[in-house]
Short mmCIF file of N, CA and C in Angstrom, two decimals:
data_model
loop_
_atom_site.label_atom_id
_atom_site.label_comp_id
_atom_site.label_asym_id
_atom_site.label_seq_id
_atom_site.Cartn_x
_atom_site.Cartn_y
_atom_site.Cartn_z
N MET A 1 44.40 9.57 -18.45
CA MET A 1 42.48 9.89 -17.91
C MET A 1 42.21 8.57 -17.46
N ILE A 2 40.61 8.80 -16.62
CA ILE A 2 39.80 7.56 -15.87
C ILE A 2 38.68 6.97 -16.96
N GLY A 3 38.70 6.19 -17.07
CA GLY A 3 37.80 5.76 -18.35
C GLY A 3 36.74 5.24 -17.36
N TYR A 4 35.22 5.49 -18.03
CA TYR A 4 34.18 5.55 -17.55
C TYR A 4 34.01 4.13 -16.81
N ASP A 5 34.66 2.56 -17.27
CA ASP A 5 34.08 1.51 -16.65
C ASP A 5 34.97 1.27 -15.85
N GLU A 6 36.43 2.18 -15.29
CA GLU A 6 37.04 2.28 -14.41
C GLU A 6 36.54 2.70 -13.12
N PHE A 7 35.55 4.17 -13.68
CA PHE A 7 35.04 4.67 -12.65
C PHE A 7 33.92 4.16 -12.18
N ARG A 8 33.59 3.77 -12.69
CA ARG A 8 32.05 2.40 -12.22
C ARG A 8 32.46 1.49 -11.29
N ARG A 9 33.41 0.75 -11.91
CA ARG A 9 33.74 -0.53 -10.80
C ARG A 9 33.83 0.04 -9.51
N GLY A 10 35.23 1.72 -9.48
CA GLY A 10 35.45 2.16 -8.18
C GLY A 10 34.71 2.56 -7.27
N MET A 11 33.73 2.54 -7.94
CA MET A 11 32.10 3.63 -7.17
C MET A 11 31.12 2.82 -6.72
N ARG A 12 31.38 1.15 -7.51
CA ARG A 12 30.42 0.14 -6.67
C ARG A 12 31.01 -0.09 -5.63
N ARG A 13 32.24 0.27 -4.77
CA ARG A 13 32.40 -0.02 -3.78
C ARG A 13 32.01 1.22 -2.47
N LEU A 14 31.53 1.82 -3.11
CA LEU A 14 30.83 3.00 -2.23
C LEU A 14 29.31 2.30 -1.63
N ALA A 15 29.55 2.66 -0.25
CA ALA A 15 28.28 2.07 -0.13
C ALA A 15 27.05 3.17 0.25
N ALA A 16 26.20 2.72 -0.17
CA ALA A 16 25.00 3.96 -0.30
C ALA A 16 24.04 3.96 0.08
N GLY A 17 22.65 4.54 0.95
CA GLY A 17 21.28 4.27 1.11
C GLY A 17 20.63 4.41 -0.27
N VAL A 18 19.49 3.48 -0.81
CA VAL A 18 18.66 3.62 -1.68
C VAL A 18 17.49 4.18 -1.62
N SER A 19 17.03 5.43 -2.60
CA SER A 19 16.17 5.58 -2.25
C SER A 19 15.20 5.80 -3.90
N ILE A 20 13.97 6.24 -3.86
CA ILE A 20 13.27 6.04 -4.63
C ILE A 20 12.71 7.73 -5.09
N ILE A 21 12.68 8.24 -6.30
CA ILE A 21 12.67 9.85 -6.59
C ILE A 21 11.48 9.68 -7.03
N SER A 22 10.34 10.28 -6.67
CA SER A 22 9.36 10.19 -7.55
C SER A 22 8.77 11.70 -8.11
N THR A 23 7.96 11.42 -8.88
CA THR A 23 7.27 12.47 -9.62
C THR A 23 6.04 12.53 -9.88
N GLN A 24 5.32 13.58 -10.52
CA GLN A 24 4.19 13.61 -11.18
C GLN A 24 4.54 14.54 -12.52
N SER A 25 4.03 13.38 -13.97
CA SER A 25 3.93 13.91 -14.88
C SER A 25 2.81 14.11 -15.53
N THR A 26 2.48 14.93 -17.03
CA THR A 26 1.07 14.53 -17.24
C THR A 26 1.07 13.17 -17.88
N ALA A 27 1.03 12.27 -17.85
CA ALA A 27 1.16 10.67 -18.26
C ALA A 27 0.96 10.18 -17.12
N GLY A 28 1.29 10.88 -15.43
CA GLY A 28 0.68 9.76 -14.60
C GLY A 28 2.21 9.88 -13.92
N PRO A 29 2.45 9.42 -12.59
CA PRO A 29 3.46 9.00 -11.90
C PRO A 29 4.70 8.34 -12.55
N LEU A 30 5.66 9.08 -12.05
CA LEU A 30 6.88 8.93 -12.75
C LEU A 30 8.27 8.53 -11.76
N GLY A 31 9.26 7.40 -11.74
CA GLY A 31 9.98 7.26 -10.33
C GLY A 31 11.45 6.39 -10.94
N ILE A 32 12.65 6.68 -9.96
CA ILE A 32 13.38 6.26 -10.54
C ILE A 32 13.95 5.86 -8.89
N THR A 33 14.86 4.71 -8.88
CA THR A 33 15.87 4.29 -7.73
C THR A 33 17.06 4.99 -7.95
N ALA A 34 17.52 5.78 -7.04
CA ALA A 34 18.71 6.58 -6.46
C ALA A 34 19.33 6.27 -5.58
N THR A 35 20.81 5.91 -5.81
CA THR A 35 22.11 6.05 -4.59
C THR A 35 22.75 7.50 -4.64
N ALA A 36 22.62 8.45 -5.30
CA ALA A 36 23.28 9.50 -4.93
C ALA A 36 22.39 10.62 -4.96
N VAL A 37 22.09 10.77 -3.49
CA VAL A 37 21.42 11.40 -2.82
C VAL A 37 22.01 11.85 -1.63
N THR A 38 21.42 13.03 -1.08
CA THR A 38 22.15 13.48 0.53
C THR A 38 21.74 15.01 0.65
N SER A 39 21.48 14.92 2.18
CA SER A 39 21.41 16.23 2.38
C SER A 39 22.04 17.36 2.14
N LEU A 40 21.36 18.21 2.16
CA LEU A 40 22.24 19.65 1.66
C LEU A 40 22.78 20.66 2.54
N THR A 41 21.38 21.31 3.39
CA THR A 41 21.68 22.17 4.00
C THR A 41 20.24 22.40 5.35
N PRO A 42 20.37 22.38 6.49
CA PRO A 42 19.05 22.48 7.72
C PRO A 42 18.24 23.79 7.38
N ASP A 43 19.11 24.91 6.53
CA ASP A 43 17.93 26.19 6.62
C ASP A 43 18.83 26.58 5.38
N PRO A 44 17.88 26.78 4.17
CA PRO A 44 16.09 25.84 4.23
C PRO A 44 16.71 24.31 4.12
N PRO A 45 16.01 23.67 4.54
CA PRO A 45 15.98 22.00 4.37
C PRO A 45 15.94 21.64 3.53
N SER A 46 17.18 20.99 2.44
CA SER A 46 17.60 20.73 1.18
C SER A 46 17.84 19.53 1.18
N VAL A 47 17.90 18.69 -0.41
CA VAL A 47 18.43 17.59 -0.52
C VAL A 47 19.25 18.07 -1.95
N LEU A 48 20.21 17.41 -1.80
CA LEU A 48 20.62 17.07 -3.58
C LEU A 48 20.64 16.12 -3.86
N CYS A 49 20.31 15.33 -5.47
CA CYS A 49 19.86 14.22 -5.84
C CYS A 49 20.72 14.65 -7.25
N CYS A 50 21.22 13.32 -7.64
CA CYS A 50 21.50 13.16 -8.90
C CYS A 50 20.92 12.30 -10.20
N VAL A 51 20.61 13.02 -11.00
CA VAL A 51 19.76 11.88 -11.96
C VAL A 51 20.35 12.01 -13.73
N ASN A 52 20.78 10.88 -14.07
CA ASN A 52 20.64 10.81 -15.26
C ASN A 52 20.16 11.67 -16.37
N LYS A 53 20.41 12.20 -17.17
CA LYS A 53 19.86 13.62 -18.09
C LYS A 53 19.47 12.79 -19.01
N ASN A 54 19.33 11.44 -19.43
CA ASN A 54 18.16 10.39 -20.04
C ASN A 54 17.12 10.22 -19.80
N LEU A 55 17.15 10.35 -18.58
CA LEU A 55 15.79 9.69 -17.38
C LEU A 55 14.57 10.56 -17.93
N VAL A 56 13.58 9.93 -17.98
CA VAL A 56 11.85 10.68 -18.04
C VAL A 56 11.50 10.96 -17.30
N ALA A 57 12.01 10.95 -15.79
CA ALA A 57 11.42 11.41 -14.76
C ALA A 57 11.97 12.33 -14.45
N GLY A 58 13.47 12.40 -14.88
CA GLY A 58 13.95 13.86 -14.70
C GLY A 58 13.25 14.58 -15.41
N ASN A 59 13.45 14.35 -16.38
CA ASN A 59 12.64 15.69 -17.23
C ASN A 59 11.12 15.95 -16.61
N ALA A 60 10.65 15.06 -15.81
CA ALA A 60 9.39 15.60 -15.41
C ALA A 60 9.69 16.42 -14.49
N ILE A 61 10.78 15.90 -13.43
CA ILE A 61 10.48 16.88 -12.27
C ILE A 61 11.15 17.98 -12.84
N ARG A 62 12.38 18.43 -14.08
CA ARG A 62 12.62 20.03 -14.56
C ARG A 62 11.68 20.46 -14.54
N GLN A 63 10.63 19.88 -15.31
CA GLN A 63 9.52 20.67 -16.34
C GLN A 63 7.96 20.55 -14.77
N ASN A 64 8.01 19.92 -13.74
CA ASN A 64 6.95 20.28 -12.58
C ASN A 64 7.29 20.92 -11.95
N ARG A 65 8.94 20.87 -11.52
CA ARG A 65 9.13 21.90 -10.33
C ARG A 65 9.01 21.14 -8.86
N SER A 66 9.14 19.50 -8.61
CA SER A 66 8.49 19.25 -7.49
C SER A 66 8.87 17.67 -7.65
N PHE A 67 9.51 17.03 -6.55
CA PHE A 67 9.73 15.55 -6.25
C PHE A 67 9.78 15.00 -5.26
N CYS A 68 9.38 14.17 -4.71
CA CYS A 68 9.64 13.01 -3.73
C CYS A 68 10.80 12.61 -3.19
N LEU A 69 12.08 12.18 -2.50
CA LEU A 69 12.58 11.59 -2.46
C LEU A 69 12.06 10.32 -1.08
N ASN A 70 11.85 9.48 -1.37
CA ASN A 70 11.80 8.19 -0.92
C ASN A 70 12.82 7.27 -0.02
N LEU A 71 13.11 7.12 1.24
CA LEU A 71 14.52 6.60 1.52
C LEU A 71 13.93 5.38 1.86
N LEU A 72 14.36 4.04 1.29
CA LEU A 72 13.68 2.54 1.22
C LEU A 72 14.20 2.13 2.45
N ARG A 73 13.21 0.99 2.83
CA ARG A 73 13.64 -0.11 4.14
C ARG A 73 14.37 -1.18 2.75
N GLN A 74 15.07 -1.97 4.25
CA GLN A 74 15.47 -3.38 3.25
C GLN A 74 14.66 -4.23 2.69
N GLN A 75 13.10 -4.11 3.27
CA GLN A 75 12.34 -5.15 2.67
C GLN A 75 11.56 -4.25 1.35
N HIS A 76 12.22 -3.20 1.07
CA HIS A 76 11.87 -2.75 -0.55
C HIS A 76 12.81 -3.23 -1.50
N HIS A 77 13.54 -4.32 -1.63
CA HIS A 77 14.76 -4.48 -2.14
C HIS A 77 13.80 -4.68 -3.73
N SER A 78 12.70 -5.38 -3.55
CA SER A 78 12.39 -5.84 -5.05
C SER A 78 11.48 -4.41 -5.87
N LEU A 79 11.11 -3.58 -4.91
CA LEU A 79 10.88 -2.24 -5.47
C LEU A 79 11.81 -1.28 -6.02
N ALA A 80 12.86 -1.29 -5.21
CA ALA A 80 14.35 -0.79 -5.84
C ALA A 80 14.73 -0.98 -7.31
N ARG A 81 14.63 -2.71 -7.41
CA ARG A 81 15.22 -3.55 -8.38
C ARG A 81 13.74 -2.72 -9.78
N ARG A 82 12.75 -3.07 -9.12
CA ARG A 82 11.63 -2.43 -10.27
C ARG A 82 11.70 -1.01 -10.41
N PHE A 83 11.77 -0.10 -9.95
CA PHE A 83 11.96 1.20 -10.13
C PHE A 83 13.68 1.35 -10.77
N ALA A 84 14.12 0.69 -11.00
CA ALA A 84 15.94 0.78 -11.51
C ALA A 84 16.05 0.39 -13.08
N GLY A 85 14.26 -0.29 -13.09
CA GLY A 85 14.43 -1.17 -14.58
C GLY A 85 14.78 -2.47 -15.02
N MET A 86 15.15 -2.96 -13.55
CA MET A 86 15.73 -4.66 -13.36
C MET A 86 14.54 -5.23 -13.63
N ASP A 87 13.61 -5.03 -13.89
CA ASP A 87 12.49 -6.23 -13.97
C ASP A 87 11.72 -5.92 -15.20
N GLY A 88 12.03 -4.81 -15.80
CA GLY A 88 11.16 -4.42 -17.42
C GLY A 88 10.29 -3.53 -17.37
N VAL A 89 10.01 -3.45 -16.00
CA VAL A 89 8.87 -2.42 -16.07
C VAL A 89 8.98 -0.96 -16.16
N SER A 90 8.35 -0.46 -17.22
CA SER A 90 8.45 1.20 -17.08
C SER A 90 7.59 2.04 -16.84
N GLY A 91 7.66 3.45 -17.05
CA GLY A 91 6.97 4.35 -16.87
C GLY A 91 6.22 4.27 -15.67
N THR A 92 4.89 4.72 -15.93
CA THR A 92 3.94 4.75 -14.87
C THR A 92 3.40 2.82 -14.38
N ALA A 93 3.84 2.15 -15.10
CA ALA A 93 3.51 1.13 -14.64
C ALA A 93 4.20 0.80 -13.26
N LYS A 94 5.29 1.46 -13.38
CA LYS A 94 6.05 1.12 -11.63
C LYS A 94 5.26 0.67 -10.64
N PHE A 95 4.07 1.98 -10.37
CA PHE A 95 3.66 2.36 -9.86
C PHE A 95 2.60 1.47 -9.35
N ASP A 96 2.61 0.15 -9.93
CA ASP A 96 1.62 -0.41 -9.39
C ASP A 96 1.76 -1.61 -8.40
N GLU A 97 2.87 -1.38 -7.95
CA GLU A 97 3.60 -2.34 -6.75
C GLU A 97 4.04 -1.23 -5.82
N GLY A 98 3.84 -1.37 -4.57
CA GLY A 98 4.02 -0.68 -3.45
C GLY A 98 2.38 0.43 -3.08
N ALA A 99 3.30 0.62 -2.15
CA ALA A 99 1.96 1.55 -1.16
C ALA A 99 2.22 2.98 -1.10
N TRP A 100 1.48 3.45 -2.46
CA TRP A 100 1.73 4.57 -3.07
C TRP A 100 0.46 5.89 -2.31
N VAL A 101 1.14 7.26 -1.77
CA VAL A 101 0.20 8.09 -1.73
C VAL A 101 0.22 9.16 -2.57
N THR A 102 -0.62 10.40 -2.19
CA THR A 102 -0.90 11.72 -3.32
C THR A 102 -0.54 12.45 -2.01
N LEU A 103 0.92 13.27 -2.21
CA LEU A 103 1.05 14.24 -0.78
C LEU A 103 0.20 15.30 -1.66
N ALA A 104 0.05 16.47 -0.70
CA ALA A 104 -0.72 17.63 -1.23
C ALA A 104 -0.39 18.16 -1.98
N SER A 105 1.05 18.28 -2.82
CA SER A 105 1.85 18.84 -3.65
C SER A 105 1.62 18.20 -5.09
N GLY A 106 0.62 17.40 -5.22
CA GLY A 106 0.81 16.16 -6.16
C GLY A 106 1.57 14.96 -6.32
N THR A 107 2.26 15.02 -5.76
CA THR A 107 3.89 14.09 -5.76
C THR A 107 3.28 12.74 -5.43
N PRO A 108 3.92 11.65 -5.63
CA PRO A 108 3.22 10.43 -4.98
C PRO A 108 4.68 10.70 -3.83
N ALA A 109 4.37 9.77 -2.86
CA ALA A 109 5.22 9.13 -2.32
C ALA A 109 4.84 8.24 -1.62
N LEU A 110 5.80 7.08 -0.83
CA LEU A 110 6.35 5.49 -0.49
C LEU A 110 5.40 5.63 1.11
N ALA A 111 4.05 5.25 1.03
CA ALA A 111 3.57 5.22 2.17
C ALA A 111 4.41 4.29 3.51
N ASP A 112 5.45 3.42 3.34
CA ASP A 112 5.75 2.96 3.88
C ASP A 112 7.19 2.92 3.98
N SER A 113 7.72 4.13 3.51
CA SER A 113 8.79 4.09 3.39
C SER A 113 9.75 4.89 4.69
N LEU A 114 10.86 4.55 5.01
CA LEU A 114 11.81 5.18 6.32
C LEU A 114 11.33 6.57 6.64
N VAL A 115 11.34 7.40 5.08
CA VAL A 115 11.11 8.84 5.70
C VAL A 115 11.02 9.50 3.88
N SER A 116 10.21 10.35 3.95
CA SER A 116 9.67 10.82 2.42
C SER A 116 9.90 12.10 2.72
N PHE A 117 10.48 12.80 2.09
CA PHE A 117 10.94 14.30 1.77
C PHE A 117 10.17 15.14 0.67
N ASP A 118 8.94 15.94 0.67
CA ASP A 118 8.30 16.29 -0.58
C ASP A 118 9.11 17.38 -1.02
N CYS A 119 9.71 17.56 -2.27
CA CYS A 119 10.78 18.59 -2.27
C CYS A 119 9.67 19.44 -3.37
N GLN A 120 10.35 21.32 -3.49
CA GLN A 120 10.39 22.32 -4.65
C GLN A 120 11.60 21.99 -5.06
N LEU A 121 11.31 21.90 -6.65
CA LEU A 121 12.91 22.47 -7.11
C LEU A 121 13.55 23.48 -6.79
N ASP A 122 14.41 23.64 -6.51
CA ASP A 122 14.87 25.09 -6.44
C ASP A 122 16.23 25.39 -7.31
N ARG A 123 16.96 24.38 -7.89
CA ARG A 123 18.12 24.57 -8.74
C ARG A 123 18.29 23.49 -9.65
N VAL A 124 18.93 23.49 -10.84
CA VAL A 124 19.52 22.29 -11.75
C VAL A 124 20.96 23.28 -12.17
N VAL A 125 21.70 21.86 -11.72
CA VAL A 125 23.05 22.06 -12.28
C VAL A 125 23.91 21.14 -13.66
N GLU A 126 23.62 21.00 -14.24
CA GLU A 126 24.27 20.33 -15.35
C GLU A 126 25.97 19.77 -14.62
N ALA A 127 26.09 18.32 -14.92
CA ALA A 127 27.66 17.85 -15.04
C ALA A 127 27.67 16.43 -15.34
N GLY A 128 28.39 16.66 -16.56
CA GLY A 128 28.73 15.68 -17.48
C GLY A 128 27.17 14.84 -17.44
N THR A 129 26.76 13.62 -17.38
CA THR A 129 25.97 12.85 -17.48
C THR A 129 24.82 12.96 -17.03
N HIS A 130 24.87 13.76 -15.69
CA HIS A 130 24.12 14.11 -14.63
C HIS A 130 23.37 15.50 -14.56
N HIS A 131 22.07 15.39 -14.14
CA HIS A 131 21.23 16.91 -13.67
C HIS A 131 21.51 16.95 -12.15
N VAL A 132 22.33 17.66 -11.36
CA VAL A 132 22.35 17.98 -9.99
C VAL A 132 20.85 18.72 -9.81
N LEU A 133 20.30 17.91 -9.03
CA LEU A 133 18.83 18.50 -8.36
C LEU A 133 18.81 19.21 -7.45
N ILE A 134 18.63 20.07 -6.85
CA ILE A 134 18.50 20.67 -5.48
C ILE A 134 17.37 20.98 -4.90
N GLY A 135 16.49 20.13 -3.93
CA GLY A 135 14.85 20.57 -3.68
C GLY A 135 15.06 20.79 -2.34
N VAL A 136 14.13 21.85 -2.23
CA VAL A 136 13.59 22.75 -1.02
C VAL A 136 12.70 21.88 -0.47
N ILE A 137 13.14 21.28 1.06
CA ILE A 137 11.87 20.34 1.27
C ILE A 137 10.86 21.12 1.85
N HIS A 138 9.57 20.70 1.63
CA HIS A 138 8.28 21.36 2.10
C HIS A 138 7.50 20.50 2.96
N GLU A 139 7.28 19.16 3.03
CA GLU A 139 6.96 18.36 3.77
C GLU A 139 7.52 17.14 4.20
N ILE A 140 8.13 16.69 5.36
CA ILE A 140 8.74 15.45 6.15
C ILE A 140 7.54 14.32 6.25
N ARG A 141 7.53 13.00 6.43
CA ARG A 141 6.73 12.18 6.08
C ARG A 141 7.64 11.44 7.12
N LEU A 142 8.05 10.93 8.45
CA LEU A 142 8.24 9.66 8.85
C LEU A 142 7.36 8.61 9.28
N GLY A 143 8.02 7.95 8.33
CA GLY A 143 7.83 6.41 8.93
C GLY A 143 8.53 5.33 10.13
N GLU A 144 8.13 4.50 10.35
CA GLU A 144 8.18 3.83 11.30
C GLU A 144 9.83 3.49 11.70
N LEU A 145 10.73 3.71 12.64
CA LEU A 145 12.12 2.94 12.30
C LEU A 145 12.10 1.96 11.34
N GLY A 146 13.47 1.63 11.07
CA GLY A 146 13.83 0.04 10.19
C GLY A 146 14.92 0.73 9.89
N ASN A 147 15.56 -0.76 9.10
CA ASN A 147 16.74 -0.93 8.78
C ASN A 147 16.57 -0.69 7.16
N PRO A 148 17.51 0.77 6.74
CA PRO A 148 17.55 0.84 5.33
C PRO A 148 18.27 0.33 4.29
N LEU A 149 17.77 0.22 3.51
CA LEU A 149 18.23 -0.43 1.95
C LEU A 149 19.81 -0.05 1.70
N VAL A 150 20.91 -0.65 1.64
CA VAL A 150 21.79 -0.09 1.26
C VAL A 150 22.07 -0.91 -0.30
N TYR A 151 23.29 -0.23 -1.20
CA TYR A 151 23.40 -0.61 -2.03
C TYR A 151 25.04 -0.60 -2.48
N CYS A 152 25.50 -1.91 -2.69
CA CYS A 152 27.09 -1.85 -2.64
C CYS A 152 27.68 -2.93 -3.40
N GLY A 153 28.68 -2.63 -4.44
CA GLY A 153 29.40 -3.93 -5.05
C GLY A 153 28.30 -4.43 -6.33
N GLY A 154 27.24 -3.54 -6.40
CA GLY A 154 26.45 -4.05 -7.24
C GLY A 154 25.04 -4.88 -7.02
N ASN A 155 25.42 -4.37 -5.87
CA ASN A 155 23.73 -6.00 -4.89
C ASN A 155 22.92 -4.93 -3.80
N PHE A 156 21.63 -5.47 -3.91
CA PHE A 156 21.18 -4.48 -2.72
C PHE A 156 21.31 -5.35 -1.28
N THR A 157 21.38 -4.53 -0.16
CA THR A 157 21.65 -5.01 0.96
C THR A 157 21.16 -4.86 2.19
N SER A 158 21.58 -4.73 3.36
CA SER A 158 21.07 -3.94 4.28
C SER A 158 22.30 -4.08 5.55
N LEU A 159 22.31 -2.90 6.64
CA LEU A 159 23.11 -2.86 7.50
C LEU A 159 23.08 -4.32 8.66
N LEU A 160 24.24 -4.08 8.94
CA LEU A 160 24.40 -4.94 10.13
C LEU A 160 25.09 -4.77 11.30
N PRO A 161 24.64 -4.97 12.38
CA PRO A 161 24.99 -4.27 13.40
C PRO A 161 26.40 -4.71 13.87
N HIS A 162 27.28 -4.16 14.56
CA HIS A 162 28.31 -4.60 15.10
C HIS A 162 28.33 -5.51 16.62
#
């Protein structure tokens, strides 16, 4: 059987784009850094996000049934660390940095992201330690083109052109 640590070491070699999943709670905005996100289907336009079951932000998403998937650019590495809990900031205080706007749905979106997808939660699937969240996209906010932030080998990095 493959152990927890062995799995994590192997998956660290998978390069992934970095996002902040944001939502609104009764206490205010909440968010987490995520790499386990992907497009799901164009009809209806949907995304898939994997969120640890123990995270308060994940509970808030399941309660209010909405979230925003914000794709980060390389300049957002400090925000990625902040929302991952790497600098000791938690809860709504994470939103004290960054340019945040409130969408019509009430969900916070990063104003200078590569793109923000405002989603209505369609369904939740339990999978081990995580919930797989499927969101139907109701609004897309395209930002300026730029170099995406990537996570690989335990580090935030960016793409290099060939």
